[in-house]
Structures are given as structure tokens and as C-alpha cells.
Amino acid sequence: MSNPNYGVWRPMAENVEFNALESNSNAVMAVADTVRTTLGPKGLDKLLIDQAMNRHISNDGVTILLSLRAIHPVSRMIVEIAERQEQLVGDGTTTAVVMAAEMIKEGKRLVKELGVHPTKVVEGIEGGVKEACQLLEKEAKKISLNEIALEQVVKTSLSSKLDGKKLSLLVISALRSVGKNALYNGSYDFDKTITVLRRTTMEDRIVNGIVLERKRMDPEMPLEIKDARVMIARLDLKPVKEAWVKENSKYEEILNMENDRVAKSKDIVNSLLATGANAILIASGEVDQVIENLLVANKVFAVRISIEEIEYLSRYTRAKPVRMMDDLKKSDILGKADRIYEDEDNGVIYIDNGSDGSMATMIVSGTTKETSLERWRAAIDGVNAAEAALNKGVVAGGGAAELHVIEKVKNLRLKGLEQVGLDVVTSALESIMRQILTNAGYNGLEKVMAAKASPDTFGIDIDSGDPVDMWKLGVLDPLLVKTMALEAAGEIAKSVLRIDRNLAAEDLSQQALSETRR
Ligand code: ADP
Ligand code: MG
């Protein structure tokens, strides 16, 4: 097994016959066990302690997973998949992990106890996941911005979060305040229209407009500009570089350069003012002190911004970024804002376009850095859930949608032994409701049986323990969160079941050493 490029690959355990499936599935279970008790509204929190002994309480799947220093390669895989789920749909990470664990558990049973070849199981998983996703798609209902269902999706998604009720109201009002302005080519993209800021010193609120976590360039600039004519400047605002001055030793030359600097700065400021701008958002590198002083003298409101902020500020104010002096002569460079002002107490700047509700900023508070971070993440999750729901529709929550497609998945006819691979998928579909209810203190299995015997949209009311229509209860999940979680779980399970041996590269220097010894 020697490979000149990669060194020697050695089994990870001392015994060559060590069972990789056993070891890998144990690793998956270990990871899943740390997050499964957080699933659902009655899930418990985890206390995380970092290396610096900072405490942090979390209920968020990804946060918990990322805090584990998972060294087993398969555990790392789970963490990566959860992260991807978070990035793509922003929710459903615990769901994905719980389903993956269930699939691997069941898959392992088929392989070990019934002697089914892993490739057959893998094909069964593939077929089953595809079928389940299609069935869930058929179940899904489209919803629109003003329906109560949208509020219910957001509430469901935030039900397990710290302060979830309050946050969901905040999220909903942000969604409604930007409304159809968030539509791009027929689908909603709230990333472009809602910014979520966390500020420990401020109250929760929605601001119609943009909030910059910045201060004016100079405290002597005006605090407020009404009917602002906005310029976004990417111009070079340092006409004479200090480095040039230092290279010149003669006093006269230095004086000349200094005069030149003042003259050039004046020219620049005059050209800026000639456009009529009274508020300048500056994304240039350095700004000459002379220029800054002249802006102060002319009562201009100037604030530094980053290159990344240009795009949305330009979209909001309709100002076109100015890169060269020649651009200043163009007629369409300035944008508008009804009001720009600095809240000195909180160190933020508001840019308001009055009636134009095209952008909103959600300010999320938190008494400590940790709670504000957790609430901030939750708020973003809520926005993502709403986006997914509006774009692709919703299904009954609480694991009900998954549970009720099981019988139909079982009807799928695959050739030969692949058929048993379907069991892997149906177990996973059942595991979500079971876990949510177990976490709520019920006998999960018993409750799942009761729900199964009820009509298709029925799950279990987590407070009473009785079967109820999840649509009537208002427990709804975005379809996309469910299908993505199912696909992600399938991916993990397939990879884990396919591995028959874990090999680790031996250190190359070790190899060299043993070769010289020989
Ligand atoms: P995830 O990280 O997978 O999003 P959560 O802890 O957020 O995990 O739990 C999500 C699950 O909890 C979803 O299946 C959702 O339908 C379910 N859920 C939320 N609220 C309720 C409720 N009131 N009753 C039953 N299930 C609920
Ligand atoms: Mg969630």
C-alpha cells in the first residue's frame, strides 16, 4: 500500500480488521447525541465552555456542532454538512443530523445483521430520499406575504430559541416592512433587503432604512441632514502622498509640495461641492486632513464606509459610486435620502428614505455578547425560514409531514435488495417526530403511533400530547428546510455506509526515517 506521492496509508486502528463501519457509525452517534436533545420547542440547551473558559448557552445545532472539536473524520463530515444546511436554508441543522444518525443506525443494521451489501443499501437510500422529497413537494402549500401562515412558519422556526416569541414578531414586522421590494425575478431574497444588527446597548426594533454602525468622520460635522443629496466617493482623496514629501530634503521643495497639497485638496472639495452633494459616503483609502477640514467648514455630513457597503448603499440611495474626478461632472451620480443622522449615544448613523420601504434594518438586542449573538442568529434563521417558505411553500411541522409520507415511500418498488434500503429512509422520516416528542417528555414511539393513525396533516400537540392538525395548530415548516435536511442526511449516510476501511496517512518524515534505517 505504498504510494510515492502520499506516503504510506495505515489503518486508523491497530487491528487491520478493525471495523470501519462500527467506528464511523459510533462517531456519528456521538455527534448526533450531543444535539438531538435540542430538537424542537421543548429541546434543552447546551452549556458551551470555550478554551478561555467563557460560558455560552446555545440551542442552535450549528453553534453546538462547531464548538465540538470533532477530530474523527466522520464527525467532521457531519459538522460540515450541518454548516452547509445552515448556509443554504439557514435552519433544520439538528433535523439533518438526527436523520443522518437514524439512517446510519438502520443502514448498519441491514449490513451487519442481515448481510445486505452496502451498495444495495446506498441505492435504497438514494431512491427513498428522492421519492420522499417529491412526496413532500406534493404536500407543500404555497403561501404569500400577508397570510397568517407566514407568521406561523416564523414562529415555528423560532419556537426553540431564546426569546423566540418576541423575536418572531420582530422578524415578521421586518418582512412586512420590506414586502414585495424583496422580490427579485419572482423569488424573495431578503438578504439584500433586511440587515440584522446586534447591539447590546440598544432595544429591539425595526428601522425602515439603513443603519450604519459608524460615526461621522468628524464630530464637528452636522448631526443631521434632511433631504440629503448623497454621494458615494471612491475617489483618491489624498492628492499628495506623505512618502513623497519625506524623500525631499530641501525646505523649499517641501513647502512647494505642501502648497500643492492644499491647492489640490481645495480643487477636489470644490468639485465635490459643485455637484450639490451635502452627504458624502467615503469608501476611499486615506483622506487628506485638509480635505476633511474643508468638508467640516462646508457643513458636509461625511462618513467612512467600507467597499462592501457600497453596493447596498448605492442601491438604497441610488447614488452611483464616483471613482474619478471626471465622474463628478456627470449629472446622475447623486442619490437621495430623506434624512441622514447620527445617533451619538448609540454610535450609529441612520439613513432614511421616508416612505420608500425597500430596505429594513433589524436591531437585535441582548444583555450580554453571547445572548445578543444567539438572538442575532435566531433572527437570521427566522428570516431565512420565511424566505424559504415564501419561495417554495410550507408543510405540516412537528415531524408530521415526514411521518405521513412514510407509507407512500414504502410503496415505491425498487429492484431486489435495494428495496430494504428504503427502510433506512423511512426510519429517518419517523425519527423527527419521535425525537421532538421524546424531548418534550413523552414516550416518543407511542405518540408517533398515535399520530400515524391520524389524518395526513396531523401531528401531536406538544402541550396536551393529543393528535392535532398541525395546520390548525399553526406549526408549519418550510418545505425547503425539510427536503434539504433529508438530502443532506442521505449524503452523509451514503458516504459512511460505503466506507469499509479508514486509512490515515502516515507521517512522511516517519516513512523516510524507517527507509533509511532499512
Ligand atoms: P432544527 O435545528 O432542525 O431547526 P429545531 O430545534 O429548530 O431544530 O426544531 C425544529 C423542529 O421543531 C421542526 O420540525 C418543527 O416543526 C418543530 N416544532 C416547532 N414548534 C413545534 C411545536 N409547537 N410542536 C411540535 N413541533 C414543533
Ligand atoms: Mg430550527
Coordinates of C-alpha atoms and ligand atoms in Angstrom, one line a residue:
M1 CA 0.0 0.0 0.0
S2 CA 2.9 2.3 -0.6
N3 CA 2.3 5.4 -2.7
P4 CA 5.2 7.6 -3.6
N5 CA 3.1 10.7 -3.5
Y6 CA 1.2 10.3 -0.4
G7 CA 3.3 8.2 1.9
V8 CA 2.0 5.1 3.5
W9 CA -1.6 4.7 4.4
R10 CA -2.2 2.8 7.5
P11 CA -5.4 1.6 9.1
M12 CA -6.6 4.0 11.8
A13 CA -6.8 1.3 14.4
E14 CA -4.1 -1.1 15.2
N15 CA -6.1 -4.1 14.1
V16 CA -6.2 -4.2 10.3
E17 CA -9.6 -5.9 10.6
F18 CA -11.0 -3.1 12.7
N19 CA -14.4 -2.4 11.6
A20 CA -14.7 1.0 9.9
L21 CA -18.5 1.0 9.8
E22 CA -18.7 0.4 13.5
S23 CA -16.2 3.1 14.3
N24 CA -17.7 5.6 11.9
S25 CA -21.2 5.0 13.0
N26 CA -20.2 5.4 16.6
A27 CA -18.7 8.7 15.7
V28 CA -21.9 9.8 14.0
M29 CA -24.0 8.7 17.0
A30 CA -21.7 10.6 19.4
V31 CA -22.2 13.8 17.4
A32 CA -25.9 13.3 17.0
D33 CA -26.4 12.6 20.7
T34 CA -24.9 15.9 21.6
V35 CA -27.5 17.8 19.5
R36 CA -30.6 15.6 19.4
T37 CA -31.9 16.7 22.8
T38 CA -32.1 20.3 21.5
L39 CA -34.6 19.4 18.7
G40 CA -38.0 21.0 18.8
P41 CA -39.6 23.6 21.1
K42 CA -39.0 21.7 24.3
G43 CA -35.5 20.9 23.4
L44 CA -32.9 21.6 26.1
D45 CA -29.9 24.0 25.8
K46 CA -26.3 23.2 25.9
L47 CA -23.7 24.9 28.0
L48 CA -20.6 25.5 26.0
I49 CA -17.3 26.4 27.5
D50 CA -14.5 27.5 25.3
Q51 CA -10.8 27.2 25.9
A52 CA -10.7 30.6 27.6
M53 CA -13.4 29.3 30.0
N54 CA -16.1 31.6 28.5
R55 CA -19.6 30.3 29.1
H56 CA -22.2 30.3 26.4
I57 CA -25.6 28.7 26.3
S58 CA -27.0 27.6 23.0
N59 CA -29.8 25.6 21.4
D60 CA -28.5 26.1 17.9
G61 CA -27.4 23.0 16.1
V62 CA -24.6 24.5 14.1
T63 CA -23.3 26.6 17.0
I64 CA -23.1 23.4 19.2
L65 CA -21.5 21.3 16.4
L66 CA -18.9 24.0 15.6
S67 CA -17.9 24.2 19.2
L68 CA -17.1 20.5 19.4
R69 CA -13.6 19.9 18.5
A70 CA -14.5 16.9 16.4
I71 CA -11.4 15.1 15.4
H72 CA -12.9 12.0 14.0
P73 CA -13.1 12.5 10.2
V74 CA -16.7 11.3 10.0
S75 CA -17.7 13.7 12.8
R76 CA -16.1 16.5 10.9
M77 CA -18.2 15.5 7.9
I78 CA -21.4 15.9 9.9
V79 CA -20.3 19.3 11.1
E80 CA -19.6 20.3 7.5
I81 CA -23.0 19.1 6.3
A82 CA -24.7 21.0 9.1
E83 CA -22.9 24.1 8.2
R84 CA -23.9 23.7 4.6
Q85 CA -27.5 23.3 5.6
E86 CA -27.2 26.4 7.6
Q87 CA -25.8 28.4 4.7
L88 CA -28.3 27.1 2.2
V89 CA -31.5 27.3 4.1
G90 CA -30.5 28.7 7.5
D91 CA -32.5 26.2 9.5
G92 CA -33.0 22.5 10.0
T93 CA -29.5 21.6 11.0
T94 CA -30.5 19.4 14.0
T95 CA -33.1 17.8 11.9
A96 CA -30.4 16.8 9.3
V97 CA -28.1 15.4 11.9
V98 CA -30.8 13.4 13.7
M99 CA -32.0 11.9 10.4
A100 CA -28.4 11.1 9.3
A101 CA -27.8 9.3 12.6
E102 CA -31.0 7.3 12.1
M103 CA -30.1 6.4 8.6
I104 CA -26.7 5.2 9.6
K105 CA -28.1 3.2 12.5
E106 CA -30.6 1.4 10.4
G107 CA -28.2 1.1 7.5
K108 CA -25.6 -0.5 9.7
R109 CA -28.3 -3.0 11.0
L110 CA -29.1 -4.0 7.4
V111 CA -25.4 -4.5 6.6
K112 CA -24.3 -6.3 9.8
E113 CA -27.4 -8.3 10.8
L114 CA -29.0 -9.1 7.5
G115 CA -25.8 -9.1 5.5
V116 CA -27.1 -6.7 2.8
H117 CA -24.3 -5.3 0.7
P118 CA -23.7 -1.6 1.4
T119 CA -24.2 -0.7 -2.3
K120 CA -27.7 -2.0 -2.2
V121 CA -28.4 0.0 1.0
V122 CA -27.0 3.1 -0.6
E123 CA -29.2 2.7 -3.7
G124 CA -32.2 2.2 -1.5
I125 CA -31.3 5.4 0.3
E126 CA -31.0 7.3 -3.0
G127 CA -34.3 6.1 -4.2
G128 CA -36.1 6.7 -0.9
V129 CA -34.8 10.2 -0.4
K130 CA -35.7 11.2 -3.9
E131 CA -39.2 9.7 -3.5
A132 CA -39.7 11.3 -0.1
C133 CA -38.7 14.7 -1.3
Q134 CA -41.1 14.5 -4.2
L135 CA -43.9 13.4 -1.9
L136 CA -43.2 16.3 0.4
E137 CA -43.2 18.7 -2.5
K138 CA -46.7 17.4 -3.4
E139 CA -47.8 18.1 0.2
A140 CA -46.4 21.6 0.2
K141 CA -48.7 24.6 0.1
K142 CA -47.8 28.0 -1.4
I143 CA -48.2 30.9 1.0
S144 CA -48.0 34.7 0.5
L145 CA -46.6 37.6 2.4
N146 CA -49.8 38.6 4.1
E147 CA -51.0 35.2 5.2
I148 CA -51.1 34.2 8.8
A149 CA -49.2 31.0 7.7
L150 CA -46.1 33.2 7.2
E151 CA -46.2 34.3 10.8
Q152 CA -46.7 30.7 11.9
V153 CA -43.7 29.5 9.9
V154 CA -41.5 32.1 11.6
K155 CA -42.9 31.3 15.0
T156 CA -42.4 27.6 14.5
S157 CA -38.8 28.1 13.4
L158 CA -38.0 30.3 16.4
S159 CA -40.0 28.3 18.9
S160 CA -36.9 26.6 20.3
K161 CA -34.9 29.8 20.5
L162 CA -34.1 32.1 23.4
D163 CA -36.9 34.7 23.4
G164 CA -38.4 33.2 20.2
K165 CA -41.8 34.7 20.5
K166 CA -40.6 38.3 20.8
L167 CA -38.0 37.7 18.0
S168 CA -40.6 36.2 15.7
L169 CA -42.7 39.4 16.0
L170 CA -39.7 41.4 15.1
V171 CA -38.9 39.3 12.1
I172 CA -42.4 39.4 10.8
S173 CA -42.6 43.1 11.0
A174 CA -39.3 43.4 9.2
L175 CA -40.6 41.0 6.5
R176 CA -43.7 43.0 6.0
S177 CA -42.0 46.4 6.0
V178 CA -39.8 45.4 3.0
G179 CA -42.6 43.2 1.5
K180 CA -42.6 42.9 -2.2
N181 CA -39.4 45.0 -2.5
A182 CA -37.5 41.9 -1.7
L183 CA -38.7 40.2 -4.9
Y184 CA -36.1 39.6 -7.5
N185 CA -37.1 37.7 -10.6
G186 CA -40.1 36.3 -8.9
S187 CA -38.5 35.0 -5.8
Y188 CA -37.8 36.6 -2.4
D189 CA -34.3 37.5 -1.4
F190 CA -34.3 39.0 2.0
D191 CA -30.5 39.0 2.3
K192 CA -30.5 42.0 0.0
T193 CA -33.2 43.9 1.8
I194 CA -33.0 43.1 5.5
T195 CA -29.9 43.7 7.6
V196 CA -29.8 42.3 11.1
L197 CA -27.5 44.1 13.5
R198 CA -26.8 43.1 17.1
R199 CA -26.4 45.9 19.6
T200 CA -26.1 45.1 23.2
T201 CA -26.9 48.7 24.2
M202 CA -30.0 49.2 22.1
E203 CA -33.6 47.9 22.3
D204 CA -35.0 45.5 19.7
R205 CA -36.5 47.5 16.8
I206 CA -37.1 47.7 13.1
V207 CA -35.7 50.7 11.3
N208 CA -37.1 51.5 7.9
G209 CA -33.9 52.2 6.2
I210 CA -30.2 51.6 6.7
V211 CA -28.3 51.7 10.0
L212 CA -24.5 52.1 9.7
E213 CA -22.5 51.1 12.8
R214 CA -20.4 54.2 12.3
K215 CA -19.8 57.7 13.3
R216 CA -19.4 60.9 11.3
M217 CA -15.9 61.4 10.0
D218 CA -15.5 64.4 12.3
P219 CA -17.6 65.3 15.3
E220 CA -17.9 68.9 14.1
M221 CA -19.9 67.9 11.1
P222 CA -23.6 68.4 11.2
L223 CA -25.5 65.7 13.1
E224 CA -28.4 65.6 10.7
I225 CA -29.1 66.3 7.1
K226 CA -32.6 66.5 5.8
D227 CA -33.3 66.0 2.1
A228 CA -29.8 64.7 1.7
R229 CA -28.1 64.7 -1.7
V230 CA -25.9 61.7 -1.3
M231 CA -22.6 60.9 -2.9
I232 CA -20.6 57.7 -2.7
A233 CA -17.0 58.5 -3.2
R234 CA -14.3 56.1 -4.2
L235 CA -12.0 58.8 -5.4
D236 CA -8.5 59.3 -4.3
L237 CA -8.8 61.8 -1.6
K238 CA -5.1 62.0 -0.7
P239 CA -3.7 64.1 -3.6
V240 CA -0.1 64.3 -2.2
K241 CA 1.3 61.3 -0.5
E242 CA 3.4 61.7 2.6
A243 CA 6.0 59.3 1.3
W244 CA 6.8 61.8 -1.5
V245 CA 7.4 64.6 1.0
K246 CA 9.8 62.6 3.1
E247 CA 12.0 61.8 0.1
N248 CA 12.6 65.5 -0.5
S249 CA 15.1 67.1 1.8
K250 CA 15.1 70.7 0.6
Y251 CA 12.9 73.0 2.7
E252 CA 11.7 74.9 -0.4
E253 CA 10.5 71.7 -2.1
I254 CA 8.6 70.6 1.0
L255 CA 6.9 74.0 1.1
N256 CA 6.0 73.7 -2.5
M257 CA 4.6 70.3 -2.0
E258 CA 2.6 71.5 1.0
N259 CA 1.2 74.3 -1.0
D260 CA 0.4 71.9 -3.8
R261 CA -1.4 69.6 -1.4
V262 CA -3.6 72.4 -0.1
A263 CA -4.4 73.7 -3.6
K264 CA -5.2 70.2 -4.9
S265 CA -7.3 69.4 -1.8
K266 CA -9.3 72.7 -2.4
D267 CA -9.8 71.7 -6.0
I268 CA -11.1 68.3 -5.0
V269 CA -13.5 69.7 -2.4
N270 CA -14.8 72.4 -4.8
S271 CA -15.5 69.8 -7.4
L272 CA -17.3 67.6 -4.8
L273 CA -19.4 70.6 -3.6
A274 CA -20.2 71.6 -7.2
T275 CA -22.2 68.5 -7.6
G276 CA -24.6 69.7 -4.9
A277 CA -23.8 66.8 -2.5
N278 CA -24.3 67.5 1.2
A279 CA -23.7 64.0 2.5
I280 CA -20.7 62.0 1.3
L281 CA -20.2 58.3 2.0
I282 CA -16.5 57.8 1.6
A283 CA -15.0 54.5 0.6
S284 CA -11.7 55.9 -0.4
G285 CA -8.5 54.8 1.3
E286 CA -6.9 57.7 3.1
V287 CA -8.5 61.1 3.2
D288 CA -6.2 64.2 3.4
Q289 CA -6.7 66.2 6.6
V290 CA -7.1 69.3 4.5
I291 CA -10.0 67.7 2.7
E292 CA -11.6 66.7 5.9
N293 CA -11.2 70.2 7.3
L294 CA -12.8 71.7 4.2
L295 CA -15.7 69.3 4.4
V296 CA -16.3 70.4 8.0
A297 CA -16.1 74.0 7.1
N298 CA -18.7 73.5 4.4
K299 CA -21.1 71.6 6.8
V300 CA -21.0 68.4 4.8
F301 CA -22.0 65.2 6.5
A302 CA -19.3 62.7 5.7
V303 CA -18.9 59.1 6.9
R304 CA -16.4 56.5 6.0
I305 CA -17.9 53.3 4.6
S306 CA -16.3 50.0 3.5
I307 CA -16.1 48.8 0.0
E308 CA -18.6 46.0 0.9
E309 CA -21.1 48.6 2.0
I310 CA -21.1 50.4 -1.4
E311 CA -23.5 48.0 -3.2
Y312 CA -26.4 48.2 -0.8
L313 CA -26.0 51.9 0.0
S314 CA -25.9 52.6 -3.7
R315 CA -29.0 50.5 -4.3
Y316 CA -30.8 52.2 -1.5
T317 CA -29.9 55.9 -2.2
R318 CA -29.4 55.4 -6.0
A319 CA -26.1 57.2 -5.8
K320 CA -23.5 56.0 -8.3
P321 CA -20.1 55.4 -6.9
V322 CA -17.7 58.1 -8.0
R323 CA -14.2 56.8 -8.9
M324 CA -12.6 59.6 -10.9
M325 CA -12.7 63.4 -10.9
D326 CA -14.2 63.3 -14.3
D327 CA -17.2 61.4 -12.9
L328 CA -18.1 64.4 -10.8
K329 CA -19.2 66.2 -14.0
K330 CA -21.9 63.6 -14.7
S331 CA -25.4 64.5 -13.9
D332 CA -26.7 61.3 -12.4
I333 CA -24.1 60.5 -9.7
L334 CA -26.0 61.8 -6.7
G335 CA -28.5 59.7 -4.7
K336 CA -31.1 60.9 -2.2
A337 CA -32.2 60.2 1.3
D338 CA -35.0 61.9 3.2
R339 CA -32.8 62.1 6.3
I340 CA -29.3 61.1 7.4
Y341 CA -28.5 61.4 11.0
E342 CA -26.2 60.2 13.7
D343 CA -27.4 58.8 17.0
E344 CA -24.4 59.8 19.0
D345 CA -25.4 57.9 22.1
N346 CA -25.5 54.6 20.3
G347 CA -22.8 55.3 17.8
V348 CA -24.9 54.6 14.7
I349 CA -26.0 56.5 11.7
Y350 CA -29.4 56.2 10.2
I351 CA -30.2 56.6 6.5
D352 CA -33.9 57.1 5.9
N353 CA -35.8 57.1 2.8
G354 CA -39.1 58.0 4.4
S355 CA -41.9 56.2 2.6
D356 CA -39.6 54.0 0.5
G357 CA -39.8 50.7 2.3
S358 CA -37.2 49.0 0.1
M359 CA -34.8 48.2 3.0
A360 CA -35.1 47.5 6.7
T361 CA -32.6 47.0 9.5
M362 CA -33.5 44.8 12.4
I363 CA -31.7 45.8 15.5
V364 CA -31.5 42.9 17.9
S365 CA -30.5 43.5 21.5
G366 CA -29.1 41.2 24.1
T367 CA -27.8 41.8 27.6
T368 CA -24.5 40.0 27.0
K369 CA -22.4 39.5 24.0
E370 CA -23.5 35.8 24.0
T371 CA -27.2 36.4 24.2
S372 CA -27.1 39.0 21.6
L373 CA -25.2 36.6 19.3
E374 CA -27.7 33.8 19.9
R375 CA -30.6 36.2 19.3
W376 CA -29.0 37.6 16.2
R377 CA -28.5 34.1 14.8
A378 CA -32.1 33.2 15.6
A379 CA -33.4 36.4 13.9
I380 CA -31.5 35.5 10.7
D381 CA -32.9 31.9 10.9
G382 CA -36.4 33.3 11.1
V383 CA -35.8 35.5 8.1
N384 CA -34.4 32.5 6.2
A385 CA -37.3 30.3 7.2
A386 CA -39.7 32.9 5.9
E387 CA -37.8 33.3 2.6
A388 CA -37.8 29.5 2.1
A389 CA -41.5 29.3 2.9
L390 CA -42.5 32.1 0.5
N391 CA -40.4 30.7 -2.3
K392 CA -41.1 27.0 -2.1
G393 CA -44.1 26.6 0.2
V394 CA -44.7 25.0 3.6
V395 CA -45.6 21.6 5.1
A396 CA -47.1 20.5 8.4
G397 CA -44.4 20.8 11.1
G398 CA -43.5 18.8 14.2
G399 CA -42.3 15.9 12.0
A400 CA -45.9 15.4 10.8
A401 CA -45.2 15.9 7.1
E402 CA -42.3 13.4 7.2
L403 CA -44.3 10.9 9.1
H404 CA -47.2 10.8 6.7
V405 CA -45.1 10.2 3.6
I406 CA -43.7 7.0 5.0
E407 CA -46.4 4.7 3.8
K408 CA -46.1 6.1 0.3
V409 CA -42.4 5.8 0.3
K410 CA -42.8 2.1 1.2
N411 CA -45.0 1.7 -1.9
L412 CA -42.0 2.6 -4.1
R413 CA -40.8 -0.5 -5.9
L414 CA -37.1 -0.9 -6.3
K415 CA -35.4 -3.9 -7.8
G416 CA -34.2 -6.6 -5.5
L417 CA -32.4 -5.9 -2.2
E418 CA -32.4 -2.2 -2.8
Q419 CA -35.9 -2.4 -1.6
V420 CA -34.8 -3.0 2.0
G421 CA -32.6 0.2 1.8
L422 CA -35.9 2.1 1.8
D423 CA -36.3 1.2 5.5
V424 CA -33.3 3.4 6.2
V425 CA -35.2 6.4 4.8
T426 CA -38.5 5.6 6.5
S427 CA -36.8 5.2 9.9
A428 CA -35.2 8.6 9.4
L429 CA -38.6 10.1 8.4
E430 CA -40.1 8.8 11.6
S431 CA -37.2 9.9 13.8
I432 CA -38.0 13.6 13.7
M433 CA -41.4 13.5 15.4
R434 CA -40.2 10.8 17.8
Q435 CA -37.2 12.9 18.9
I436 CA -39.3 16.1 19.2
L437 CA -41.8 14.3 21.5
T438 CA -39.2 12.5 23.5
N439 CA -37.5 15.8 24.1
A440 CA -40.9 17.1 25.4
G441 CA -41.1 14.3 27.9
Y442 CA -43.4 11.9 26.1
N443 CA -42.9 8.3 25.1
G444 CA -41.9 9.3 21.6
L445 CA -42.7 6.0 19.9
E446 CA -46.2 5.7 21.4
K447 CA -47.0 9.2 20.3
V448 CA -45.7 8.6 16.8
M449 CA -48.0 5.6 16.6
A450 CA -51.0 7.8 17.6
A451 CA -50.1 10.4 15.0
K452 CA -49.6 7.8 12.3
A453 CA -53.2 6.6 12.8
S454 CA -54.5 10.1 12.3
P455 CA -55.1 12.0 9.1
D456 CA -52.2 13.3 7.0
T457 CA -51.6 16.7 8.4
F458 CA -51.9 15.5 12.0
G459 CA -49.1 15.5 14.5
I460 CA -49.0 15.7 18.3
D461 CA -49.8 18.8 20.2
I462 CA -46.7 19.2 22.3
D463 CA -48.6 20.6 25.3
S464 CA -51.5 18.2 25.5
G465 CA -50.0 15.2 23.9
D466 CA -53.1 14.7 21.7
P467 CA -53.1 14.3 17.9
V468 CA -54.0 17.6 16.2
D469 CA -54.0 19.1 12.8
M470 CA -50.7 20.9 12.6
W471 CA -52.1 23.3 10.1
K472 CA -54.8 24.3 12.6
L473 CA -52.3 24.5 15.3
G474 CA -50.1 26.7 13.2
V475 CA -47.0 24.6 13.4
L476 CA -45.6 24.8 9.9
D477 CA -42.2 24.3 8.4
P478 CA -40.7 25.4 5.1
L479 CA -40.6 22.6 2.5
L480 CA -37.1 23.5 1.6
V481 CA -35.8 23.0 5.1
K482 CA -37.2 19.5 5.1
T483 CA -36.0 18.4 1.7
M484 CA -32.6 19.8 2.2
A485 CA -32.2 18.2 5.5
L486 CA -33.3 14.9 4.1
E487 CA -30.9 15.1 1.2
A488 CA -28.0 16.2 3.5
A489 CA -28.7 13.2 5.8
G490 CA -28.8 10.9 2.8
E491 CA -25.5 12.2 1.6
I492 CA -23.8 11.5 5.0
A493 CA -25.4 8.1 5.4
K494 CA -24.3 7.0 1.9
S495 CA -20.7 8.1 2.4
V496 CA -20.5 6.5 5.8
L497 CA -22.0 3.2 4.7
R498 CA -19.8 3.0 1.7
I499 CA -16.5 3.2 3.7
D500 CA -15.1 -0.2 4.5
R501 CA -11.9 0.9 6.0
N502 CA -10.4 4.1 7.5
L503 CA -6.9 4.7 6.5
A504 CA -4.7 7.5 7.8
A505 CA -1.6 8.8 6.0
E506 CA 1.5 8.0 8.0
D507 CA 3.8 11.0 8.6
L508 CA 6.1 11.3 5.6
S509 CA 9.1 12.0 7.7
Q510 CA 8.5 8.8 9.7
Q511 CA 8.4 7.0 6.4
A512 CA 11.7 8.5 5.4
L513 CA 13.2 7.6 8.7
S514 CA 12.2 4.0 8.5
E515 CA 13.5 3.7 5.0
T516 CA 17.0 5.0 6.0
R517 CA 17.0 2.5 8.8
R518 CA 16.4 -0.4 6.4
Ligands
ADP1 P1 -33.5 22.4 13.7 O1 -32.1 22.8 14.0 O2 -33.6 21.2 12.9 O3 -34.2 23.6 13.0 P2 -35.2 23.0 15.9 O4 -34.8 22.8 17.3 O5 -35.4 24.3 15.4 O6 -34.2 22.1 15.0 O7 -36.6 22.2 15.7 C1 -37.3 22.2 14.5 C2 -38.5 21.2 14.6 O8 -39.3 21.6 15.7 C3 -39.3 21.3 13.4 O9 -39.6 20.0 12.9 C4 -40.6 22.0 13.8 O10 -41.7 21.6 13.1 C5 -40.7 21.5 15.3 N1 -41.6 22.3 16.1 C6 -41.5 23.7 16.3 N2 -42.6 24.1 17.1 C7 -43.3 23.0 17.4 C8 -44.5 22.7 18.1 N3 -45.1 23.7 18.7 N4 -44.9 21.5 18.2 C9 -44.3 20.5 17.6 N5 -43.2 20.6 16.8 C10 -42.7 21.9 16.7
MG2 MG -34.7 25.4 13.8

